[in-house]
PDB file of C-alpha atoms in Angstrom:
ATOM      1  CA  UNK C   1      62.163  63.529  23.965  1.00 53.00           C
ATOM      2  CA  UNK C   2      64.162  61.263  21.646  1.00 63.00           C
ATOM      3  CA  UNK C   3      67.705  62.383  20.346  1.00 84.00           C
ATOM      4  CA  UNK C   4      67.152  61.020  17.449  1.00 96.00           C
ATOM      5  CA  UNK C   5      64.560  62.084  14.553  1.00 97.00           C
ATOM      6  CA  UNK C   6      62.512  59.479  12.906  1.00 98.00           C
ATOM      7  CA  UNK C   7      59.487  60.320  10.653  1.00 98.00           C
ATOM      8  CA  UNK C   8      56.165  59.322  12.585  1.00 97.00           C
ATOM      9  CA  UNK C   9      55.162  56.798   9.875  1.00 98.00           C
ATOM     10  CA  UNK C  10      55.352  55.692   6.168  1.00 98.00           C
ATOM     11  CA  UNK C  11      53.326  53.243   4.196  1.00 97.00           C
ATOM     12  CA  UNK C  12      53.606  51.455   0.435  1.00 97.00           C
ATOM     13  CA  UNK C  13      51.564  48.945  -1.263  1.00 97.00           C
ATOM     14  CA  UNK C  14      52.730  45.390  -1.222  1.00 97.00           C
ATOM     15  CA  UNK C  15      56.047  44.366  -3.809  1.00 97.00           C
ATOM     16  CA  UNK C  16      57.224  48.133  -3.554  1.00 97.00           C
ATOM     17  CA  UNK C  17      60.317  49.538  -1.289  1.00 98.00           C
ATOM     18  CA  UNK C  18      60.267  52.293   1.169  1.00 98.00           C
ATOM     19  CA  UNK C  19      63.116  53.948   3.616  1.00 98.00           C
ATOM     20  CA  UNK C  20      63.419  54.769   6.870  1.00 98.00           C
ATOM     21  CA  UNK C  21      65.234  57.547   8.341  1.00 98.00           C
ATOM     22  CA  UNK C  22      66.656  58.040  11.253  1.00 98.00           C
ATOM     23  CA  UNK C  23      68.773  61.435  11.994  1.00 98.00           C
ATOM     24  CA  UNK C  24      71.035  62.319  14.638  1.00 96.00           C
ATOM     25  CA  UNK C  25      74.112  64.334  15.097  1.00 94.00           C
ATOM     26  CA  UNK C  26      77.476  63.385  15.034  1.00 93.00           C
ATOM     27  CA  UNK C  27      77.589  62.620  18.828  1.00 92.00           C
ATOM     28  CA  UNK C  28      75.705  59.704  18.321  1.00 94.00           C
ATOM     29  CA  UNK C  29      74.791  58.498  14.630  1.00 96.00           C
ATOM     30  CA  UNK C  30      77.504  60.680  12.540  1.00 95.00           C
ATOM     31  CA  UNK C  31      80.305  59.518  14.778  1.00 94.00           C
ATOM     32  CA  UNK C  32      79.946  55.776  14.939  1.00 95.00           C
ATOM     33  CA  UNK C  33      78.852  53.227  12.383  1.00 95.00           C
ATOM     34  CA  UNK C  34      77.024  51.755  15.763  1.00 95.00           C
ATOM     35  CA  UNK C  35      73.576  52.022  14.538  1.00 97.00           C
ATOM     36  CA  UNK C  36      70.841  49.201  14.808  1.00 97.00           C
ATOM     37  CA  UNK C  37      67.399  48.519  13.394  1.00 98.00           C
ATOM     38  CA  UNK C  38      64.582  46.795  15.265  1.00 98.00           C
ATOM     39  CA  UNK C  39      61.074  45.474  14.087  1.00 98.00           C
ATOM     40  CA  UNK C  40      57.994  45.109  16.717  1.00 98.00           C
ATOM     41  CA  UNK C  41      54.769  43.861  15.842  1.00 98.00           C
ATOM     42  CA  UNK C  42      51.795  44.779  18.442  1.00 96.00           C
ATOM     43  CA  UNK C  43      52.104  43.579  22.129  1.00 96.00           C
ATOM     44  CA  UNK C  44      55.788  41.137  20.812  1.00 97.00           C
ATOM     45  CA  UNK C  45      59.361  42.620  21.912  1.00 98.00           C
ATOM     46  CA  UNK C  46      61.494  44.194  19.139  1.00 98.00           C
ATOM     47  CA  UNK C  47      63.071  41.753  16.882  1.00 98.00           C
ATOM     48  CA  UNK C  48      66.750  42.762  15.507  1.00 97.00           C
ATOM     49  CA  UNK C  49      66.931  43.662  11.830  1.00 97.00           C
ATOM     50  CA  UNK C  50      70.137  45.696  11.227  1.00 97.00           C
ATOM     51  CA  UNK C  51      72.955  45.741  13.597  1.00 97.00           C
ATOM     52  CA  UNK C  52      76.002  47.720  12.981  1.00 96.00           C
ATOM     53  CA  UNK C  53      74.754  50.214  10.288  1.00 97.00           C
ATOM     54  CA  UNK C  54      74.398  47.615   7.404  1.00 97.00           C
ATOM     55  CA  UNK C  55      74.583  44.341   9.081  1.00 96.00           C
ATOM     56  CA  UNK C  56      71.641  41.657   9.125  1.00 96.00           C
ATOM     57  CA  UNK C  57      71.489  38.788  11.364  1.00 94.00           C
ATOM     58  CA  UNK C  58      71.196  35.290  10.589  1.00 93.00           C
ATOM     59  CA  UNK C  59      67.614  34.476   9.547  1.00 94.00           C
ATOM     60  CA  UNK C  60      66.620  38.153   8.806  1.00 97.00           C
ATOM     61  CA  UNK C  61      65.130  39.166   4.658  1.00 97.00           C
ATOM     62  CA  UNK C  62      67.358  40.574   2.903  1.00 97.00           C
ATOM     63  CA  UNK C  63      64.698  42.378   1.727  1.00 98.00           C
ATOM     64  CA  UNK C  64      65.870  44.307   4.741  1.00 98.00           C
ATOM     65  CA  UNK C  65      68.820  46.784   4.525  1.00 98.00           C
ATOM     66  CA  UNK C  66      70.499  49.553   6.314  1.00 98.00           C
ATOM     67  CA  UNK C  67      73.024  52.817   5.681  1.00 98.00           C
ATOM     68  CA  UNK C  68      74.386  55.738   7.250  1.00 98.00           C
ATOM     69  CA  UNK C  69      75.109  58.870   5.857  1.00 96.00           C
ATOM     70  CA  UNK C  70      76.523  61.346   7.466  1.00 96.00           C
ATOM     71  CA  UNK C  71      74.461  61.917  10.972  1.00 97.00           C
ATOM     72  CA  UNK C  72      71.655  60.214   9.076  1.00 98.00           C
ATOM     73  CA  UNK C  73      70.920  56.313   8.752  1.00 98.00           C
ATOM     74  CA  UNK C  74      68.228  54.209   6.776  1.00 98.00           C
ATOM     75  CA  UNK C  75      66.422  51.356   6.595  1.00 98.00           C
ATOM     76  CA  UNK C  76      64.915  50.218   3.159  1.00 98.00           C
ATOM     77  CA  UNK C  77      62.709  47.617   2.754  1.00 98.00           C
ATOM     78  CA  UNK C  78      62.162  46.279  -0.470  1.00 98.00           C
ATOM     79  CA  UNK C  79      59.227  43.667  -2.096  1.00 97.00           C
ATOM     80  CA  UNK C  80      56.996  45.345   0.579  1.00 98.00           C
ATOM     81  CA  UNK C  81      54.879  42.438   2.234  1.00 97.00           C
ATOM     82  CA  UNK C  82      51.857  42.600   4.858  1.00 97.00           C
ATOM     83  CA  UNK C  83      54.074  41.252   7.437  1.00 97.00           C
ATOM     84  CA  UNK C  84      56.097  43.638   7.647  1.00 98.00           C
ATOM     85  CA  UNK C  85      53.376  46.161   8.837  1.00 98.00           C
ATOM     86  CA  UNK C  86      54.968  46.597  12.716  1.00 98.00           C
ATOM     87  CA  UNK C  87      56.799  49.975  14.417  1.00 98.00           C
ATOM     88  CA  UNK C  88      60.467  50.051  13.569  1.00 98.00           C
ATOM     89  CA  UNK C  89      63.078  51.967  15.903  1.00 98.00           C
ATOM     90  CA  UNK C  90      66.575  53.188  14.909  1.00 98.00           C
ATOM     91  CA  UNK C  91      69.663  53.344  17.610  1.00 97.00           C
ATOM     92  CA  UNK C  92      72.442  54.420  18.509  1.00 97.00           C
ATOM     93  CA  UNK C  93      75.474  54.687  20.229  1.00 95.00           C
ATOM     94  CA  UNK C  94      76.357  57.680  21.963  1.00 92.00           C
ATOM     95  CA  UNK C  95      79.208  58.475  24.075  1.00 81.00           C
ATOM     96  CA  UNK C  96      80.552  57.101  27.333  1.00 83.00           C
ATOM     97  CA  UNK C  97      78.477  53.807  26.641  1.00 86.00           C
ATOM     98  CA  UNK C  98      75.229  55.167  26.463  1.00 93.00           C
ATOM     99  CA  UNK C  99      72.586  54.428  23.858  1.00 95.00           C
ATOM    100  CA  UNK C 100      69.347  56.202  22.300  1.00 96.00           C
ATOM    101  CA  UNK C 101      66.199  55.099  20.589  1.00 97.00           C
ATOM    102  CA  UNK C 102      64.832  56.920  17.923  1.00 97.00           C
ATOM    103  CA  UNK C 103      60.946  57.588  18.486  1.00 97.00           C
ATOM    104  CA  UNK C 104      59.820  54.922  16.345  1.00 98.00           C
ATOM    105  CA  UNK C 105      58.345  55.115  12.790  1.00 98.00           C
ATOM    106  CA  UNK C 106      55.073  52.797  12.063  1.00 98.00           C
ATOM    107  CA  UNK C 107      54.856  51.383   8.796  1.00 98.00           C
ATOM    108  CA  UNK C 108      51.498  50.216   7.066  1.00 98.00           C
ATOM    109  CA  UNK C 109      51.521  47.965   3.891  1.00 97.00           C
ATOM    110  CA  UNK C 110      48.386  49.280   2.112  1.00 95.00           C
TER     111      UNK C 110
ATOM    112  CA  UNK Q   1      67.347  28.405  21.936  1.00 94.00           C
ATOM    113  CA  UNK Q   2      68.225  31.766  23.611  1.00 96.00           C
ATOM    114  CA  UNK Q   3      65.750  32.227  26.374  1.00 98.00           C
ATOM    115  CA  UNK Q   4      65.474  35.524  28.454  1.00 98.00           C
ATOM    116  CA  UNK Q   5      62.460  35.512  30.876  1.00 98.00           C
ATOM    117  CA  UNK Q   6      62.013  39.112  33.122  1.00 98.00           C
ATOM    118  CA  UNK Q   7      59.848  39.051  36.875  1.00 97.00           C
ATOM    119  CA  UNK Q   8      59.537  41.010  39.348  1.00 96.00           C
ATOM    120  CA  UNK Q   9      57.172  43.678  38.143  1.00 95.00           C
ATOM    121  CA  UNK Q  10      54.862  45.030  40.123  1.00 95.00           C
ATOM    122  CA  UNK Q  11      52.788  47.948  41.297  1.00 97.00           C
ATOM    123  CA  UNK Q  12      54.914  50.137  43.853  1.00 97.00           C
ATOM    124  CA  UNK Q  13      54.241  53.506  45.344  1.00 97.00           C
ATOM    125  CA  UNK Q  14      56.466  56.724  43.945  1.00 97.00           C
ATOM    126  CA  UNK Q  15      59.332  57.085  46.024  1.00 97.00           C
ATOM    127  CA  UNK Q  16      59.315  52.983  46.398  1.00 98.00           C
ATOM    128  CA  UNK Q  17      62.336  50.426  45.224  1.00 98.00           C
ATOM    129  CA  UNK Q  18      61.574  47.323  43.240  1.00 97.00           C
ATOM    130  CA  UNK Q  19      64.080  44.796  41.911  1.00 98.00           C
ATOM    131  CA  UNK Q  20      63.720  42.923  38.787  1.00 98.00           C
ATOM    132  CA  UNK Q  21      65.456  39.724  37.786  1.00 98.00           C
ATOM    133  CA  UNK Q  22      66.334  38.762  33.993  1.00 98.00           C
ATOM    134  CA  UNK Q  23      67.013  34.768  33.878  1.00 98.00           C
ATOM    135  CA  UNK Q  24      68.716  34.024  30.728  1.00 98.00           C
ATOM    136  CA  UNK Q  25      69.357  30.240  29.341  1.00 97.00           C
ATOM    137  CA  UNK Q  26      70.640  28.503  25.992  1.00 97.00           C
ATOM    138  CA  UNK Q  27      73.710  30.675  25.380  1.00 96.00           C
ATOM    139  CA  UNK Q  28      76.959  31.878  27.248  1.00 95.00           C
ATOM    140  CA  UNK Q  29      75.505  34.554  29.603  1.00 97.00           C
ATOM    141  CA  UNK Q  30      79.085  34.878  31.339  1.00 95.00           C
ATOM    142  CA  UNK Q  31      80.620  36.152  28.006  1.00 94.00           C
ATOM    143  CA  UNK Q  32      77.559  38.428  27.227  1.00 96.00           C
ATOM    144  CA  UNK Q  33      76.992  42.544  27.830  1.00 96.00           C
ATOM    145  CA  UNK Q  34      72.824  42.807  28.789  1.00 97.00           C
ATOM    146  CA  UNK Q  35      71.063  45.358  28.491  1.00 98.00           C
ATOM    147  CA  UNK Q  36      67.712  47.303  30.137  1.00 98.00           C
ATOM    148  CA  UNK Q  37      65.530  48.637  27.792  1.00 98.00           C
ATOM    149  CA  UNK Q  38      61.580  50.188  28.981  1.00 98.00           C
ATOM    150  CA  UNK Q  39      58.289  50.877  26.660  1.00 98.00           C
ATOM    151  CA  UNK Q  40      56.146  53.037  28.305  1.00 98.00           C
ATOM    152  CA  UNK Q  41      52.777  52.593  27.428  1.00 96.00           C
ATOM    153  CA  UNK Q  42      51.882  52.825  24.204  1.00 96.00           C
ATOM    154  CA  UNK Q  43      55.258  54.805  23.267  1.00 96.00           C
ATOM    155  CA  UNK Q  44      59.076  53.735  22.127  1.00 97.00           C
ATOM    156  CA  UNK Q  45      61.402  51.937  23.520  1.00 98.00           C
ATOM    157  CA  UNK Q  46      63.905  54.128  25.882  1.00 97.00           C
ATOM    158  CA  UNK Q  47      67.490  52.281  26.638  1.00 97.00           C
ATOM    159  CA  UNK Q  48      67.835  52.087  30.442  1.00 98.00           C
ATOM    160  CA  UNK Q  49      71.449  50.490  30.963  1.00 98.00           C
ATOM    161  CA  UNK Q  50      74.346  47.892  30.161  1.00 96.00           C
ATOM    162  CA  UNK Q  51      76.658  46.595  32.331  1.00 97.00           C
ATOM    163  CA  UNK Q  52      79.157  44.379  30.709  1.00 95.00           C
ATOM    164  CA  UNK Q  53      79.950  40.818  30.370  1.00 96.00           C
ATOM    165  CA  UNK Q  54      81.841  40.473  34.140  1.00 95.00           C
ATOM    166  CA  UNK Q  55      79.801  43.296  35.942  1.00 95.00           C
ATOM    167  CA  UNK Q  56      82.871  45.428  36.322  1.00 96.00           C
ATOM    168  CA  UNK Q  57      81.368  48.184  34.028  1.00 96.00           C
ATOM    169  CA  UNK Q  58      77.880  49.894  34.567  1.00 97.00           C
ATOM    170  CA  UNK Q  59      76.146  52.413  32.353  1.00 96.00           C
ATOM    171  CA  UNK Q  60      73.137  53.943  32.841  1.00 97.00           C
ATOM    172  CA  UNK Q  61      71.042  56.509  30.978  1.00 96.00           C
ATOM    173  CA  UNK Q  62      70.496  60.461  32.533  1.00 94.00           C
ATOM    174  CA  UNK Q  63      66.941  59.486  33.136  1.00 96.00           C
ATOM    175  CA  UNK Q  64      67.468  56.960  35.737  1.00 97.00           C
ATOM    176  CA  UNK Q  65      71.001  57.551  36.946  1.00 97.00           C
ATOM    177  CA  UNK Q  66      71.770  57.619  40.793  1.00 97.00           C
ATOM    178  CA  UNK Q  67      68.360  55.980  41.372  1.00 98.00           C
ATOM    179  CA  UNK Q  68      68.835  52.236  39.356  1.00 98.00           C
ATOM    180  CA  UNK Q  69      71.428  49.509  40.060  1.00 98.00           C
ATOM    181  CA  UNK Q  70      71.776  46.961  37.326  1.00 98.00           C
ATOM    182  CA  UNK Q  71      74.078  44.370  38.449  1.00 98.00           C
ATOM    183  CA  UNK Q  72      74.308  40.187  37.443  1.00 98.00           C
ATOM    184  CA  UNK Q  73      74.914  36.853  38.784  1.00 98.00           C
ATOM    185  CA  UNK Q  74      77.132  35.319  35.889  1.00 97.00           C
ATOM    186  CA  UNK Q  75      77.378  31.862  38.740  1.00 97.00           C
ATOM    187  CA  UNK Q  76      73.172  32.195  38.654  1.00 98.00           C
ATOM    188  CA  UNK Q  77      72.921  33.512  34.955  1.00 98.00           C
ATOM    189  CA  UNK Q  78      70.844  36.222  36.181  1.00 98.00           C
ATOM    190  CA  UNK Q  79      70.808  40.074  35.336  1.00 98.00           C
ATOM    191  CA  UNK Q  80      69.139  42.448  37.379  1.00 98.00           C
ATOM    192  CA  UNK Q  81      67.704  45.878  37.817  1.00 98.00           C
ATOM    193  CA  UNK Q  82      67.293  47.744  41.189  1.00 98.00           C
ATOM    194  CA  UNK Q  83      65.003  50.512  40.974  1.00 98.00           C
ATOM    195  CA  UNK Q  84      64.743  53.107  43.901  1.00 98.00           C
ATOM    196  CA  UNK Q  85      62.690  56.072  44.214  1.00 98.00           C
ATOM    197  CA  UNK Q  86      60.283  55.435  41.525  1.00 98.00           C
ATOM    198  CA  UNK Q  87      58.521  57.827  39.817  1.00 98.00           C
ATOM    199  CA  UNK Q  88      55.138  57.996  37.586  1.00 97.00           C
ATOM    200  CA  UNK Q  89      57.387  57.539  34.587  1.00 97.00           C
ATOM    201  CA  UNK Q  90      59.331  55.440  35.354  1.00 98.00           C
ATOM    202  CA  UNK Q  91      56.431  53.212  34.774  1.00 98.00           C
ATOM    203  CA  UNK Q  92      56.663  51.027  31.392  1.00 98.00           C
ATOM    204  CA  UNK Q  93      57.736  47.104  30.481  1.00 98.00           C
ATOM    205  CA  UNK Q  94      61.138  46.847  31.102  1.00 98.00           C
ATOM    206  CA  UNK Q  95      62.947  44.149  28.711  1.00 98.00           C
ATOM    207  CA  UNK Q  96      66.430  43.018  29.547  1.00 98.00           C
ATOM    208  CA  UNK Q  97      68.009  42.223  25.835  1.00 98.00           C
ATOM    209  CA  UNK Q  98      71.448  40.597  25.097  1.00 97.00           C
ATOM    210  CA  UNK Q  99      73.887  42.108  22.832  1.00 95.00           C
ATOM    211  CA  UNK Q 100      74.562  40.186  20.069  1.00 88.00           C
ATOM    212  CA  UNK Q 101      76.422  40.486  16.747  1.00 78.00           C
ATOM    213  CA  UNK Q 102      79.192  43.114  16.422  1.00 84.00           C
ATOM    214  CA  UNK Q 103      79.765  46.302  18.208  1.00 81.00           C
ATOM    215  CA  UNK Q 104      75.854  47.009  18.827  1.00 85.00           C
ATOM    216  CA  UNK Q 105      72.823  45.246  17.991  1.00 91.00           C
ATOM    217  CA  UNK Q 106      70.268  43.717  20.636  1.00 96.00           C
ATOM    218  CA  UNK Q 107      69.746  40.653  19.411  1.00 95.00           C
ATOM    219  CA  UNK Q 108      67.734  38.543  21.841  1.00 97.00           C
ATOM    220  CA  UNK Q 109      64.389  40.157  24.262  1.00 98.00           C
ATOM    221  CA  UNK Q 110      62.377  39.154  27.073  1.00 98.00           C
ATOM    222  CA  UNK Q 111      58.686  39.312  26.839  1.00 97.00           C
ATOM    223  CA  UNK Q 112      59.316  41.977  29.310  1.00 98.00           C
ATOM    224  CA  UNK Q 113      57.676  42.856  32.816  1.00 98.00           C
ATOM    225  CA  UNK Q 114      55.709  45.510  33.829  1.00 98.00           C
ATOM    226  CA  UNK Q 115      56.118  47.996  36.425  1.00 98.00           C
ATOM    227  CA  UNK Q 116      53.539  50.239  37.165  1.00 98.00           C
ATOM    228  CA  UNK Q 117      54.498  53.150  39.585  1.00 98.00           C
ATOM    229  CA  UNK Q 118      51.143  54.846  41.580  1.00 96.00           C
ATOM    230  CA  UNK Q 119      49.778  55.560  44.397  1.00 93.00           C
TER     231      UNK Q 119
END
């Protein structure tokens, strides 16, 4: 069982924005801005969207973007597009260099 | 081009030992912390372990701790996973990822391999 809480799926129709959570507790997401975002489309390894709470790599939408609130962190994407239907996972650093997944959240562009 | 390419998967007994073998290409492997991360199937991804960029620090998660090794050849650039007395789930595709930008993001994977533990 994940330690961190992510809402089994969400959906939107194409050119709107929806968000992500991702809740933890302040041993893991409240107590470091260590939090990353990852994309996987069926049978392809995750791809990297957020690193660091807010941060997007080079060559990722900004339609993507992350935040943290208190033990709490989000992922919004915005101009919702049919690519973008794919799982998304939050996580996070915990103490003494360990890391957690959240369970995953499935998103579906209707 | 950042390449990362798992083997060793196989199917093993419970209670056997596999190794797997991460061979990474087009970046600095020698100044790069690697990660395990395992999908079982048809469910999330579960972080396995890190070790950092000279081998000298190992961390592994509660569910596989005392029975995996991950350890690397920075001379071979090759990361590796031993895995001793496997259990039914312990059975997944296990990705080895590199850590990328900042303090934590994974930002290169593996197509993964897949170890299947039964009897």
């Amino acid at each position: 069982q994940s330690a961190l809480t992510q809402p089994a799926s969400v959906s939107g129709s194409p050119g709107q924005s929806i968000t992500i959570s991702c809740t933890g507790t302040s041993s893991d997401i409240g107590g470091y801005n260590y939090v990353s975002w990852y994309q996987q489309h069926p049978g392809k390894a995750p791809k990297l969207m957020i690193y660091d709470v807010s941060h997007r790599p080079s060559g990722v939408s900004n339609r993507f973007s992350g935040s943290k609130s208190a033990n709490t962190a989000s992922l919004t994407i915005s101009g919702l597009q049919a690519e973008d239907e794919a799982d998304y996972y939050c996580s996070s650093y915990r103490s003494s260099n360990t890391y957690v997944f959240g369970p995953g959240t499935k998103v579906t562009v209707l | 081009e950042v390449q990362l390419v798992e083997s060793g998967g196989v199917v093993v007994q419970p209670g056997g030992s596999l190794r797997l073998s991460c061979a990474a290409s087009g970046f600095n492997f020698d100044d790069s912390d690697m990660h395990w991360v395992r999908q079982a199937p048809g469910k999330g991804l579960e972080w396995v372990s890190l070790i950092n960029w000279d081998g000298e620090s190992t961390y592994y998660a509660d569910s596989v701790k005392g029975r995996f090794t991950i350890s690397r050849d920075n001379g071979k650039n090759s990361l590796y996973l031993q895995m001793n007395s496997l259990r039914g789930d312990d059975t997944a595709l296990y990705y080895c990822a590199k850590d990328g930008p900042g303090a934590f993001g994974l930002d290169s994977w593996g197509q993964g391999t897949l170890v299947t533990v039964s009897s």
